[in-house]
PDB file of C-alpha atoms and ligand atoms in Angstrom:
ATOM      1  CA  MET A 245      -6.285 -58.345  20.446  1.00  0.00           C
ATOM      2  CA  HIS A 246      -3.927 -55.441  21.108  1.00  0.00           C
ATOM      3  CA  ILE A 247      -2.461 -53.924  17.977  1.00  0.00           C
ATOM      4  CA  GLN A 248       0.498 -51.583  18.282  1.00  0.00           C
ATOM      5  CA  HIS A 249       2.899 -52.492  15.532  1.00  0.00           C
ATOM      6  CA  ILE A 250       1.812 -52.303  11.878  1.00  0.00           C
ATOM      7  CA  GLY A 251       3.869 -53.766   9.050  1.00  0.00           C
ATOM      8  CA  ILE A 252       3.234 -52.304   5.608  1.00  0.00           C
ATOM      9  CA  ILE A 253       4.495 -53.960   2.425  1.00  0.00           C
ATOM     10  CA  GLY A 254       4.909 -51.658  -0.565  1.00  0.00           C
ATOM     11  CA  ALA A 255       5.870 -48.003  -0.136  1.00  0.00           C
ATOM     12  CA  GLY A 256       4.081 -46.615  -3.196  1.00  0.00           C
ATOM     13  CA  GLN A 257       1.141 -44.198  -3.337  1.00  0.00           C
ATOM     14  CA  MET A 258      -1.032 -46.335  -1.076  1.00  0.00           C
ATOM     15  CA  GLY A 259       1.570 -47.800   1.294  1.00  0.00           C
ATOM     16  CA  SER A 260       2.993 -44.377   2.112  1.00  0.00           C
ATOM     17  CA  GLY A 261      -0.473 -42.973   2.849  1.00  0.00           C
ATOM     18  CA  ILE A 262      -1.339 -45.957   5.054  1.00  0.00           C
ATOM     19  CA  ALA A 263       1.980 -45.558   6.928  1.00  0.00           C
ATOM     20  CA  GLN A 264       1.215 -41.872   7.509  1.00  0.00           C
ATOM     21  CA  ILE A 265      -2.236 -42.411   8.987  1.00  0.00           C
ATOM     22  CA  CYS A 266      -1.148 -45.360  11.156  1.00  0.00           C
ATOM     23  CA  ALA A 267       1.794 -43.412  12.619  1.00  0.00           C
ATOM     24  CA  SER A 268      -0.472 -40.368  13.075  1.00  0.00           C
ATOM     25  CA  ALA A 269      -2.788 -42.565  15.172  1.00  0.00           C
ATOM     26  CA  GLY A 270       0.131 -43.402  17.503  1.00  0.00           C
ATOM     27  CA  LEU A 271       0.960 -46.830  16.047  1.00  0.00           C
ATOM     28  CA  ASP A 272       4.497 -48.047  15.339  1.00  0.00           C
ATOM     29  CA  VAL A 273       5.032 -48.678  11.642  1.00  0.00           C
ATOM     30  CA  THR A 274       7.539 -50.725   9.692  1.00  0.00           C
ATOM     31  CA  LEU A 275       7.339 -49.870   6.008  1.00  0.00           C
ATOM     32  CA  ARG A 276       8.916 -52.453   3.724  1.00  0.00           C
ATOM     33  CA  ASP A 277       9.677 -52.196   0.026  1.00  0.00           C
ATOM     34  CA  VAL A 278      12.137 -53.943  -2.288  1.00  0.00           C
ATOM     35  CA  SER A 279      13.322 -50.549  -3.490  1.00  0.00           C
ATOM     36  CA  ASP A 280      15.337 -48.188  -1.289  1.00  0.00           C
ATOM     37  CA  GLU A 281      14.370 -45.371  -3.620  1.00  0.00           C
ATOM     38  CA  ALA A 282      10.640 -46.081  -3.060  1.00  0.00           C
ATOM     39  CA  LEU A 283      11.197 -45.995   0.720  1.00  0.00           C
ATOM     40  CA  GLN A 284      13.020 -42.643   0.526  1.00  0.00           C
ATOM     41  CA  ARG A 285      10.313 -41.218  -1.742  1.00  0.00           C
ATOM     42  CA  ALA A 286       7.607 -42.431   0.657  1.00  0.00           C
ATOM     43  CA  LEU A 287       9.272 -40.700   3.608  1.00  0.00           C
ATOM     44  CA  SER A 288       9.539 -37.483   1.652  1.00  0.00           C
ATOM     45  CA  VAL A 289       5.866 -37.669   0.525  1.00  0.00           C
ATOM     46  CA  ILE A 290       4.793 -38.300   4.144  1.00  0.00           C
ATOM     47  CA  SER A 291       6.946 -35.420   5.374  1.00  0.00           C
ATOM     48  CA  SER A 292       5.426 -32.992   2.827  1.00  0.00           C
ATOM     49  CA  GLY A 293       1.903 -34.180   3.719  1.00  0.00           C
ATOM     50  CA  LEU A 294       2.622 -33.553   7.404  1.00  0.00           C
ATOM     51  CA  ASP A 295       4.140 -30.144   6.588  1.00  0.00           C
ATOM     52  CA  ARG A 296       0.775 -29.153   5.102  1.00  0.00           C
ATOM     53  CA  ALA A 297      -0.935 -30.354   8.308  1.00  0.00           C
ATOM     54  CA  VAL A 298       1.492 -28.221  10.366  1.00  0.00           C
ATOM     55  CA  LYS A 299       0.858 -25.183   8.149  1.00  0.00           C
ATOM     56  CA  SER A 300      -2.895 -25.506   8.517  1.00  0.00           C
ATOM     57  CA  GLY A 301      -2.545 -25.861  12.304  1.00  0.00           C
ATOM     58  CA  LYS A 302      -3.851 -29.458  12.511  1.00  0.00           C
ATOM     59  CA  ILE A 303      -0.637 -30.653  14.169  1.00  0.00           C
ATOM     60  CA  ASN A 304       2.494 -28.912  15.491  1.00  0.00           C
ATOM     61  CA  ALA A 305       6.140 -29.454  14.501  1.00  0.00           C
ATOM     62  CA  GLU A 306       6.774 -31.634  17.550  1.00  0.00           C
ATOM     63  CA  GLN A 307       3.861 -33.918  16.652  1.00  0.00           C
ATOM     64  CA  LYS A 308       5.163 -34.148  13.105  1.00  0.00           C
ATOM     65  CA  ALA A 309       8.560 -35.281  14.398  1.00  0.00           C
ATOM     66  CA  GLY A 310       6.820 -37.872  16.611  1.00  0.00           C
ATOM     67  CA  ILE A 311       4.876 -39.286  13.635  1.00  0.00           C
ATOM     68  CA  ILE A 312       7.970 -39.530  11.422  1.00  0.00           C
ATOM     69  CA  GLY A 313       9.875 -41.079  14.361  1.00  0.00           C
ATOM     70  CA  ARG A 314       7.318 -43.911  14.566  1.00  0.00           C
ATOM     71  CA  ILE A 315       7.976 -44.989  10.947  1.00  0.00           C
ATOM     72  CA  ARG A 316      10.867 -47.376  10.302  1.00  0.00           C
ATOM     73  CA  THR A 317      11.765 -48.472   6.796  1.00  0.00           C
ATOM     74  CA  SER A 318      13.413 -51.650   5.577  1.00  0.00           C
ATOM     75  CA  THR A 319      14.031 -53.704   2.466  1.00  0.00           C
ATOM     76  CA  GLU A 320      14.143 -56.902   4.565  1.00  0.00           C
ATOM     77  CA  ILE A 321      11.055 -59.068   5.024  1.00  0.00           C
ATOM     78  CA  GLY A 322      12.394 -60.089   8.463  1.00  0.00           C
ATOM     79  CA  ALA A 323      11.822 -56.504   9.672  1.00  0.00           C
ATOM     80  CA  LEU A 324       8.091 -57.350   9.829  1.00  0.00           C
ATOM     81  CA  ALA A 325       8.596 -60.133  12.412  1.00  0.00           C
ATOM     82  CA  SER A 326       7.259 -58.178  15.398  1.00  0.00           C
ATOM     83  CA  SER A 327       4.207 -56.720  13.575  1.00  0.00           C
ATOM     84  CA  ASP A 328       0.759 -57.412  15.037  1.00  0.00           C
ATOM     85  CA  PHE A 329      -1.016 -56.537  11.785  1.00  0.00           C
ATOM     86  CA  ILE A 330       0.441 -56.504   8.275  1.00  0.00           C
ATOM     87  CA  ILE A 331      -1.037 -54.594   5.327  1.00  0.00           C
ATOM     88  CA  GLU A 332       0.181 -55.628   1.889  1.00  0.00           C
ATOM     89  CA  ALA A 333       0.062 -52.721  -0.580  1.00  0.00           C
ATOM     90  CA  ALA A 334       2.543 -53.845  -3.223  1.00  0.00           C
ATOM     91  CA  THR A 335       2.144 -53.738  -7.019  1.00  0.00           C
ATOM     92  CA  GLU A 336      -1.170 -55.180  -8.302  1.00  0.00           C
ATOM     93  CA  GLN A 337       0.036 -58.555  -9.627  1.00  0.00           C
ATOM     94  CA  LEU A 338      -1.461 -61.852  -8.505  1.00  0.00           C
ATOM     95  CA  GLU A 339       1.720 -63.985  -8.460  1.00  0.00           C
ATOM     96  CA  LEU A 340       3.732 -61.234  -6.749  1.00  0.00           C
ATOM     97  CA  LYS A 341       1.114 -60.837  -4.036  1.00  0.00           C
ATOM     98  CA  GLN A 342       0.862 -64.614  -3.510  1.00  0.00           C
ATOM     99  CA  ARG A 343       4.648 -64.798  -3.099  1.00  0.00           C
ATOM    100  CA  ILE A 344       4.753 -61.824  -0.703  1.00  0.00           C
ATOM    101  CA  LEU A 345       1.960 -63.299   1.434  1.00  0.00           C
ATOM    102  CA  LYS A 346       3.726 -66.661   1.742  1.00  0.00           C
ATOM    103  CA  GLU A 347       7.030 -64.946   2.674  1.00  0.00           C
ATOM    104  CA  THR A 348       5.204 -62.786   5.197  1.00  0.00           C
ATOM    105  CA  GLU A 349       3.369 -65.652   6.872  1.00  0.00           C
ATOM    106  CA  ALA A 350       6.707 -67.414   7.299  1.00  0.00           C
ATOM    107  CA  VAL A 351       8.246 -64.564   9.339  1.00  0.00           C
ATOM    108  CA  VAL A 352       5.360 -63.082  11.373  1.00  0.00           C
ATOM    109  CA  LYS A 353       3.842 -64.236  14.693  1.00  0.00           C
ATOM    110  CA  SER A 354       1.090 -66.846  14.441  1.00  0.00           C
ATOM    111  CA  SER A 355      -1.339 -64.342  16.032  1.00  0.00           C
ATOM    112  CA  ALA A 356      -0.656 -61.622  13.429  1.00  0.00           C
ATOM    113  CA  ILE A 357      -3.387 -60.653  10.972  1.00  0.00           C
ATOM    114  CA  ILE A 358      -2.391 -60.280   7.329  1.00  0.00           C
ATOM    115  CA  ALA A 359      -4.426 -57.927   5.120  1.00  0.00           C
ATOM    116  CA  SER A 360      -4.227 -56.954   1.452  1.00  0.00           C
ATOM    117  CA  ASN A 361      -5.129 -53.590  -0.056  1.00  0.00           C
ATOM    118  CA  THR A 362      -5.702 -55.163  -3.480  1.00  0.00           C
ATOM    119  CA  SER A 363      -8.303 -53.445  -5.692  1.00  0.00           C
ATOM    120  CA  SER A 364      -9.065 -56.353  -7.983  1.00  0.00           C
ATOM    121  CA  VAL A 365      -7.646 -59.681  -6.815  1.00  0.00           C
ATOM    122  CA  SER A 366     -10.002 -62.103  -5.061  1.00  0.00           C
ATOM    123  CA  ILE A 367      -9.419 -62.144  -1.292  1.00  0.00           C
ATOM    124  CA  THR A 368     -10.432 -65.814  -1.211  1.00  0.00           C
ATOM    125  CA  LYS A 369      -7.843 -66.627  -3.870  1.00  0.00           C
ATOM    126  CA  LEU A 370      -5.065 -64.686  -2.102  1.00  0.00           C
ATOM    127  CA  GLY A 371      -6.022 -66.276   1.227  1.00  0.00           C
ATOM    128  CA  ALA A 372      -5.563 -69.725  -0.328  1.00  0.00           C
ATOM    129  CA  SER A 373      -1.819 -69.047  -0.604  1.00  0.00           C
ATOM    130  CA  LEU A 374      -1.570 -68.986   3.211  1.00  0.00           C
ATOM    131  CA  THR A 375      -1.412 -71.886   5.655  1.00  0.00           C
ATOM    132  CA  SER A 376      -3.870 -69.996   7.889  1.00  0.00           C
ATOM    133  CA  PRO A 377      -6.373 -68.272   5.557  1.00  0.00           C
ATOM    134  CA  GLU A 378      -8.647 -67.489   8.532  1.00  0.00           C
ATOM    135  CA  ARG A 379      -6.271 -64.706   9.571  1.00  0.00           C
ATOM    136  CA  PHE A 380      -6.287 -63.128   6.102  1.00  0.00           C
ATOM    137  CA  VAL A 381      -8.612 -60.258   5.098  1.00  0.00           C
ATOM    138  CA  GLY A 382      -9.023 -57.513   2.514  1.00  0.00           C
ATOM    139  CA  MET A 383      -8.477 -53.956   3.762  1.00  0.00           C
ATOM    140  CA  HIS A 384      -9.224 -51.682   0.816  1.00  0.00           C
ATOM    141  CA  PHE A 385      -8.244 -48.036   1.268  1.00  0.00           C
ATOM    142  CA  PHE A 386      -9.077 -45.198  -1.121  1.00  0.00           C
ATOM    143  CA  ASN A 387      -6.710 -42.738  -2.740  1.00  0.00           C
ATOM    144  CA  PRO A 388      -5.447 -40.348  -1.342  1.00  0.00           C
ATOM    145  CA  VAL A 389      -5.408 -42.367   1.881  1.00  0.00           C
ATOM    146  CA  PRO A 390      -4.999 -39.453   4.349  1.00  0.00           C
ATOM    147  CA  VAL A 391      -8.063 -37.740   2.812  1.00  0.00           C
ATOM    148  CA  MET A 392     -10.569 -40.504   2.000  1.00  0.00           C
ATOM    149  CA  SER A 393     -12.623 -41.782   4.953  1.00  0.00           C
ATOM    150  CA  LEU A 394     -13.679 -45.199   3.724  1.00  0.00           C
ATOM    151  CA  VAL A 395     -12.099 -48.608   4.222  1.00  0.00           C
ATOM    152  CA  GLU A 396     -13.781 -51.695   2.753  1.00  0.00           C
ATOM    153  CA  VAL A 397     -13.150 -54.709   5.012  1.00  0.00           C
ATOM    154  CA  ILE A 398     -13.464 -57.727   2.732  1.00  0.00           C
ATOM    155  CA  ARG A 399     -14.086 -61.238   3.979  1.00  0.00           C
ATOM    156  CA  GLY A 400     -12.792 -64.113   1.918  1.00  0.00           C
ATOM    157  CA  ILE A 401     -14.644 -67.391   2.271  1.00  0.00           C
ATOM    158  CA  ARG A 402     -12.248 -68.518   5.033  1.00  0.00           C
ATOM    159  CA  THR A 403     -11.684 -65.208   6.847  1.00  0.00           C
ATOM    160  CA  SER A 404     -12.613 -65.612  10.536  1.00  0.00           C
ATOM    161  CA  ASP A 405     -15.039 -63.374  12.449  1.00  0.00           C
ATOM    162  CA  SER A 406     -12.289 -62.240  14.803  1.00  0.00           C
ATOM    163  CA  THR A 407      -9.977 -61.282  11.888  1.00  0.00           C
ATOM    164  CA  SER A 408     -12.753 -59.247  10.316  1.00  0.00           C
ATOM    165  CA  ASP A 409     -13.755 -57.626  13.651  1.00  0.00           C
ATOM    166  CA  THR A 410     -10.146 -56.717  14.503  1.00  0.00           C
ATOM    167  CA  THR A 411      -9.682 -55.180  11.049  1.00  0.00           C
ATOM    168  CA  ARG A 412     -12.785 -53.020  11.511  1.00  0.00           C
ATOM    169  CA  MET A 413     -11.474 -51.895  14.907  1.00  0.00           C
ATOM    170  CA  LEU A 414      -8.096 -51.002  13.434  1.00  0.00           C
ATOM    171  CA  ALA A 415      -9.767 -49.022  10.632  1.00  0.00           C
ATOM    172  CA  GLU A 416     -11.664 -47.005  13.250  1.00  0.00           C
ATOM    173  CA  LYS A 417      -8.543 -46.484  15.351  1.00  0.00           C
ATOM    174  CA  ILE A 418      -6.767 -44.897  12.381  1.00  0.00           C
ATOM    175  CA  GLY A 419      -9.689 -42.555  11.751  1.00  0.00           C
ATOM    176  CA  LYS A 420     -11.491 -44.388   8.952  1.00  0.00           C
ATOM    177  CA  THR A 421     -15.060 -45.634   8.588  1.00  0.00           C
ATOM    178  CA  PRO A 422     -15.163 -49.340   7.711  1.00  0.00           C
ATOM    179  CA  ILE A 423     -17.862 -51.115   5.751  1.00  0.00           C
ATOM    180  CA  SER A 424     -17.979 -54.925   5.730  1.00  0.00           C
ATOM    181  CA  VAL A 425     -18.064 -56.524   2.317  1.00  0.00           C
ATOM    182  CA  ARG A 426     -18.207 -60.115   1.101  1.00  0.00           C
ATOM    183  CA  ASN A 427     -15.515 -61.001  -1.425  1.00  0.00           C
ATOM    184  CA  SER A 428     -16.633 -60.305  -5.021  1.00  0.00           C
ATOM    185  CA  PRO A 429     -15.026 -58.522  -8.026  1.00  0.00           C
ATOM    186  CA  GLY A 430     -14.720 -54.780  -7.381  1.00  0.00           C
ATOM    187  CA  PHE A 431     -16.104 -55.220  -3.842  1.00  0.00           C
ATOM    188  CA  VAL A 432     -18.790 -52.514  -3.338  1.00  0.00           C
ATOM    189  CA  VAL A 433     -17.550 -49.069  -4.337  1.00  0.00           C
ATOM    190  CA  ASN A 434     -15.800 -49.901  -7.617  1.00  0.00           C
ATOM    191  CA  ARG A 435     -18.629 -52.283  -8.580  1.00  0.00           C
ATOM    192  CA  ILE A 436     -20.990 -49.302  -8.573  1.00  0.00           C
ATOM    193  CA  LEU A 437     -18.617 -46.504  -9.549  1.00  0.00           C
ATOM    194  CA  VAL A 438     -16.826 -47.919 -12.597  1.00  0.00           C
ATOM    195  CA  PRO A 439     -19.937 -49.200 -14.460  1.00  0.00           C
ATOM    196  CA  MET A 440     -21.450 -45.731 -13.887  1.00  0.00           C
ATOM    197  CA  ILE A 441     -18.383 -44.162 -15.533  1.00  0.00           C
ATOM    198  CA  ASN A 442     -18.622 -46.727 -18.359  1.00  0.00           C
ATOM    199  CA  GLU A 443     -22.294 -45.804 -18.886  1.00  0.00           C
ATOM    200  CA  ALA A 444     -21.334 -42.119 -19.091  1.00  0.00           C
ATOM    201  CA  VAL A 445     -18.904 -43.046 -21.894  1.00  0.00           C
ATOM    202  CA  PHE A 446     -21.756 -44.860 -23.704  1.00  0.00           C
ATOM    203  CA  VAL A 447     -23.907 -41.736 -23.324  1.00  0.00           C
ATOM    204  CA  LEU A 448     -21.109 -39.633 -24.854  1.00  0.00           C
ATOM    205  CA  GLN A 449     -20.494 -42.173 -27.620  1.00  0.00           C
ATOM    206  CA  ASP A 450     -24.226 -42.253 -28.448  1.00  0.00           C
ATOM    207  CA  GLY A 451     -24.068 -38.481 -28.932  1.00  0.00           C
ATOM    208  CA  LEU A 452     -26.722 -37.702 -26.313  1.00  0.00           C
ATOM    209  CA  ALA A 453     -24.774 -34.786 -24.845  1.00  0.00           C
ATOM    210  CA  THR A 454     -21.251 -33.327 -24.674  1.00  0.00           C
ATOM    211  CA  ALA A 455     -18.767 -34.386 -21.976  1.00  0.00           C
ATOM    212  CA  GLU A 456     -19.302 -31.049 -20.202  1.00  0.00           C
ATOM    213  CA  GLU A 457     -23.085 -31.500 -20.257  1.00  0.00           C
ATOM    214  CA  ILE A 458     -22.952 -35.109 -19.033  1.00  0.00           C
ATOM    215  CA  ASP A 459     -20.714 -34.077 -16.122  1.00  0.00           C
ATOM    216  CA  ALA A 460     -22.870 -31.021 -15.343  1.00  0.00           C
ATOM    217  CA  GLY A 461     -25.922 -33.315 -15.373  1.00  0.00           C
ATOM    218  CA  MET A 462     -24.491 -35.660 -12.749  1.00  0.00           C
ATOM    219  CA  LYS A 463     -23.103 -32.831 -10.591  1.00  0.00           C
ATOM    220  CA  LEU A 464     -26.272 -30.745 -10.589  1.00  0.00           C
ATOM    221  CA  GLY A 465     -28.847 -33.506 -10.920  1.00  0.00           C
ATOM    222  CA  ALA A 466     -27.340 -36.209  -8.700  1.00  0.00           C
ATOM    223  CA  ASN A 467     -25.232 -34.017  -6.412  1.00  0.00           C
ATOM    224  CA  HIS A 468     -21.957 -35.735  -7.343  1.00  0.00           C
ATOM    225  CA  PRO A 469     -18.918 -33.589  -6.458  1.00  0.00           C
ATOM    226  CA  ILE A 470     -17.273 -34.434  -9.807  1.00  0.00           C
ATOM    227  CA  GLY A 471     -18.763 -35.602 -13.110  1.00  0.00           C
ATOM    228  CA  PRO A 472     -18.172 -39.221 -14.240  1.00  0.00           C
ATOM    229  CA  LEU A 473     -16.026 -38.300 -17.257  1.00  0.00           C
ATOM    230  CA  ALA A 474     -13.818 -35.909 -15.264  1.00  0.00           C
ATOM    231  CA  LEU A 475     -13.511 -38.693 -12.677  1.00  0.00           C
ATOM    232  CA  ALA A 476     -12.492 -41.176 -15.399  1.00  0.00           C
ATOM    233  CA  ASP A 477      -9.718 -38.755 -16.424  1.00  0.00           C
ATOM    234  CA  LEU A 478      -8.587 -38.610 -12.788  1.00  0.00           C
ATOM    235  CA  ILE A 479      -8.578 -42.383 -12.246  1.00  0.00           C
ATOM    236  CA  GLY A 480      -7.010 -43.116 -15.642  1.00  0.00           C
ATOM    237  CA  LEU A 481      -8.956 -44.495 -18.604  1.00  0.00           C
ATOM    238  CA  ASP A 482      -6.700 -47.590 -18.717  1.00  0.00           C
ATOM    239  CA  THR A 483      -7.577 -48.419 -15.100  1.00  0.00           C
ATOM    240  CA  CYS A 484     -11.309 -47.955 -15.798  1.00  0.00           C
ATOM    241  CA  LEU A 485     -11.039 -50.273 -18.824  1.00  0.00           C
ATOM    242  CA  THR A 486      -9.123 -52.929 -16.865  1.00  0.00           C
ATOM    243  CA  VAL A 487     -11.749 -52.920 -14.113  1.00  0.00           C
ATOM    244  CA  MET A 488     -14.603 -53.286 -16.640  1.00  0.00           C
ATOM    245  CA  GLU A 489     -12.743 -56.138 -18.331  1.00  0.00           C
ATOM    246  CA  VAL A 490     -12.395 -57.919 -14.968  1.00  0.00           C
ATOM    247  CA  PHE A 491     -16.150 -57.509 -14.288  1.00  0.00           C
ATOM    248  CA  TYR A 492     -17.052 -58.668 -17.798  1.00  0.00           C
ATOM    249  CA  ARG A 493     -14.854 -61.754 -17.451  1.00  0.00           C
ATOM    250  CA  ASP A 494     -15.539 -62.679 -13.817  1.00  0.00           C
ATOM    251  CA  PHE A 495     -19.323 -62.126 -13.812  1.00  0.00           C
ATOM    252  CA  ASN A 496     -19.633 -63.401 -17.378  1.00  0.00           C
ATOM    253  CA  ASP A 497     -22.418 -60.849 -17.864  1.00  0.00           C
ATOM    254  CA  PRO A 498     -22.778 -58.558 -20.943  1.00  0.00           C
ATOM    255  CA  LYS A 499     -24.024 -55.696 -18.769  1.00  0.00           C
ATOM    256  CA  TYR A 500     -20.355 -55.095 -17.891  1.00  0.00           C
ATOM    257  CA  ARG A 501     -19.110 -54.767 -21.497  1.00  0.00           C
ATOM    258  CA  PRO A 502     -16.622 -51.870 -21.759  1.00  0.00           C
ATOM    259  CA  ALA A 503     -17.801 -48.949 -23.910  1.00  0.00           C
ATOM    260  CA  PRO A 504     -16.056 -49.139 -27.330  1.00  0.00           C
ATOM    261  CA  LEU A 505     -15.126 -45.438 -27.042  1.00  0.00           C
ATOM    262  CA  LEU A 506     -13.349 -46.142 -23.737  1.00  0.00           C
ATOM    263  CA  ARG A 507     -11.288 -48.875 -25.410  1.00  0.00           C
ATOM    264  CA  GLU A 508     -10.527 -46.674 -28.406  1.00  0.00           C
ATOM    265  CA  MET A 509      -9.302 -43.826 -26.208  1.00  0.00           C
ATOM    266  CA  VAL A 510      -7.039 -46.242 -24.324  1.00  0.00           C
ATOM    267  CA  ASP A 511      -5.723 -47.579 -27.657  1.00  0.00           C
ATOM    268  CA  ALA A 512      -5.003 -43.978 -28.682  1.00  0.00           C
ATOM    269  CA  GLY A 513      -2.992 -43.397 -25.489  1.00  0.00           C
ATOM    270  CA  THR A 514      -5.337 -40.679 -24.228  1.00  0.00           C
ATOM    271  CA  LEU A 515      -5.595 -41.941 -20.659  1.00  0.00           C
ATOM    272  CA  GLY A 516      -6.774 -38.803 -18.842  1.00  0.00           C
ATOM    273  CA  ARG A 517      -4.835 -36.450 -16.602  1.00  0.00           C
ATOM    274  CA  LYS A 518      -1.683 -38.567 -16.546  1.00  0.00           C
ATOM    275  CA  THR A 519      -1.217 -38.195 -20.323  1.00  0.00           C
ATOM    276  CA  GLY A 520      -2.490 -34.603 -20.521  1.00  0.00           C
ATOM    277  CA  SER A 521      -5.653 -35.537 -22.406  1.00  0.00           C
ATOM    278  CA  GLY A 522      -8.720 -37.732 -21.974  1.00  0.00           C
ATOM    279  CA  PHE A 523     -12.317 -36.524 -22.076  1.00  0.00           C
ATOM    280  CA  TYR A 524     -10.781 -33.108 -21.276  1.00  0.00           C
ATOM    281  CA  GLN A 525      -7.460 -31.445 -22.112  1.00  0.00           C
ATOM    282  CA  TYR A 526      -4.963 -30.759 -19.309  1.00  0.00           C
ATOM    283  CA  VAL A 527      -2.276 -28.708 -21.025  1.00  0.00           C
TER     284      VAL A 527
HETATM  285  N1  NAD B  11      -3.623 -46.262  -6.482  1.00  0.00           N
HETATM  286  C1  NAD B  11      -4.883 -46.402  -6.097  1.00  0.00           C
HETATM  287  O1  NAD B  11      -5.740 -45.543  -6.353  1.00  0.00           O
HETATM  288  C2  NAD B  11      -5.299 -47.609  -5.282  1.00  0.00           C
HETATM  289  C3  NAD B  11      -6.481 -47.555  -4.522  1.00  0.00           C
HETATM  290  C4  NAD B  11      -6.822 -48.662  -3.724  1.00  0.00           C
HETATM  291  C5  NAD B  11      -6.010 -49.806  -3.738  1.00  0.00           C
HETATM  292  N2  NAD B  11      -4.871 -49.825  -4.511  1.00  0.00           N
HETATM  293  C6  NAD B  11      -4.043 -51.041  -4.475  1.00  0.00           C
HETATM  294  O2  NAD B  11      -2.919 -50.796  -3.621  1.00  0.00           O
HETATM  295  C7  NAD B  11      -1.790 -51.539  -4.067  1.00  0.00           C
HETATM  296  C8  NAD B  11      -0.622 -50.601  -4.309  1.00  0.00           C
HETATM  297  O3  NAD B  11      -0.994 -49.627  -5.254  1.00  0.00           O
HETATM  298  P1  NAD B  11      -0.143 -48.281  -5.436  1.00  0.00           P
HETATM  299  O4  NAD B  11      -0.974 -47.393  -6.295  1.00  0.00           O
HETATM  300  O5  NAD B  11       0.355 -47.805  -4.126  1.00  0.00           O
HETATM  301  O6  NAD B  11       1.090 -48.852  -6.320  1.00  0.00           O
HETATM  302  P2  NAD B  11       2.541 -48.217  -6.501  1.00  0.00           P
HETATM  303  O7  NAD B  11       3.012 -48.701  -7.817  1.00  0.00           O
HETATM  304  O8  NAD B  11       2.512 -46.749  -6.217  1.00  0.00           O
HETATM  305  O9  NAD B  11       3.411 -48.920  -5.337  1.00  0.00           O
HETATM  306  C9  NAD B  11       3.689 -50.285  -5.292  1.00  0.00           C
HETATM  307  C10 NAD B  11       4.980 -50.486  -4.492  1.00  0.00           C
HETATM  308  O10 NAD B  11       5.162 -51.898  -4.266  1.00  0.00           O
HETATM  309  C11 NAD B  11       6.546 -52.127  -4.267  1.00  0.00           C
HETATM  310  N3  NAD B  11       6.846 -53.553  -4.402  1.00  0.00           N
HETATM  311  C12 NAD B  11       6.885 -54.316  -5.522  1.00  0.00           C
HETATM  312  N4  NAD B  11       7.238 -55.575  -5.200  1.00  0.00           N
HETATM  313  C13 NAD B  11       7.430 -55.618  -3.855  1.00  0.00           C
HETATM  314  C14 NAD B  11       7.815 -56.632  -2.928  1.00  0.00           C
HETATM  315  N5  NAD B  11       8.090 -57.886  -3.334  1.00  0.00           N
HETATM  316  N6  NAD B  11       7.908 -56.314  -1.619  1.00  0.00           N
HETATM  317  C15 NAD B  11       7.649 -55.054  -1.204  1.00  0.00           C
HETATM  318  N7  NAD B  11       7.284 -54.056  -2.032  1.00  0.00           N
HETATM  319  C16 NAD B  11       7.173 -54.327  -3.334  1.00  0.00           C
HETATM  320  C17 NAD B  11       7.056 -51.271  -5.428  1.00  0.00           C
HETATM  321  O11 NAD B  11       8.480 -51.071  -5.324  1.00  0.00           O
HETATM  322  C18 NAD B  11       6.237 -49.988  -5.216  1.00  0.00           C
HETATM  323  O12 NAD B  11       6.938 -49.073  -4.393  1.00  0.00           O
HETATM  324  C19 NAD B  11      -2.273 -52.302  -5.310  1.00  0.00           C
HETATM  325  O13 NAD B  11      -2.696 -53.585  -4.926  1.00  0.00           O
HETATM  326  C20 NAD B  11      -3.453 -51.469  -5.796  1.00  0.00           C
HETATM  327  O14 NAD B  11      -4.388 -52.217  -6.533  1.00  0.00           O
HETATM  328  C21 NAD B  11      -4.489 -48.751  -5.267  1.00  0.00           C
END
């Protein structure tokens, strides 16, 4: 299946990054959001990202203009009609995503593949909102999209082989490395990463070592580029807690219980970098 035109729904942090890498790979992009302001902000974020690439000599000014020229923006769902592949990257809310997917299926070609970048919603459940769930797939990018190499390609129970294969091929075309994952809470990376962070909070709470020592331990002893508590501050402690709560509920397994200290820090409003304090201070 030839893919040339990508429709992206949601022009936030993730949607703008996905638009940038698709256009950089020579694909035509239509970026759709309900907010004109979000679309303008996305274009300006993409432009600044490309300016850095020009400065470092990765691309020239003419190439930058070509990339920007391949991105169209719209607030209309109908603008996605000619897309071969649609990536939904709107706000993480189940009912909103189900509504968007239904609206999208109603306007796109019957051959188009529809993907979601959701971090936590079941791909099988989202697929059930479509008339043709076999053409629906999870395509989970990592933040910041232009920098992180991985894409998890998630198969819902009714995703077809050809949908999954085409999604892997697209991921490679836009410079990413795909891994194939069966639908399950947290997929692969967050299933491993977030419980590790949660365990680091237990270690801190149990008074085994200071935050600095725990992070130094994992950097020097396990070769991690960043310690788990510094990473929690980067992700946001509220996000880490939400993910653990989803695991705890969906697997119904006490091994996923959130660390009480994590919950207490969220209750206190110390959410990490975004609030200026978490396991470390950022002021
Ligand atoms: N931020 C991350 O680190 C990360 C990583 C991987 C996956 N994700 C997932 O990507 C998705 C987007 O996350 P984000 O961080 O970019 O969020 P964001 O809040 O930055 O952007 C969401 C955008 O969706 C738009 N939107 C809301 N309703 C819409 C609609 N009906 N039609 C079109 N656009 C609509 C909003 O206006 C906003 O611009 C979520 O599903 C999230 O779970 C996020």
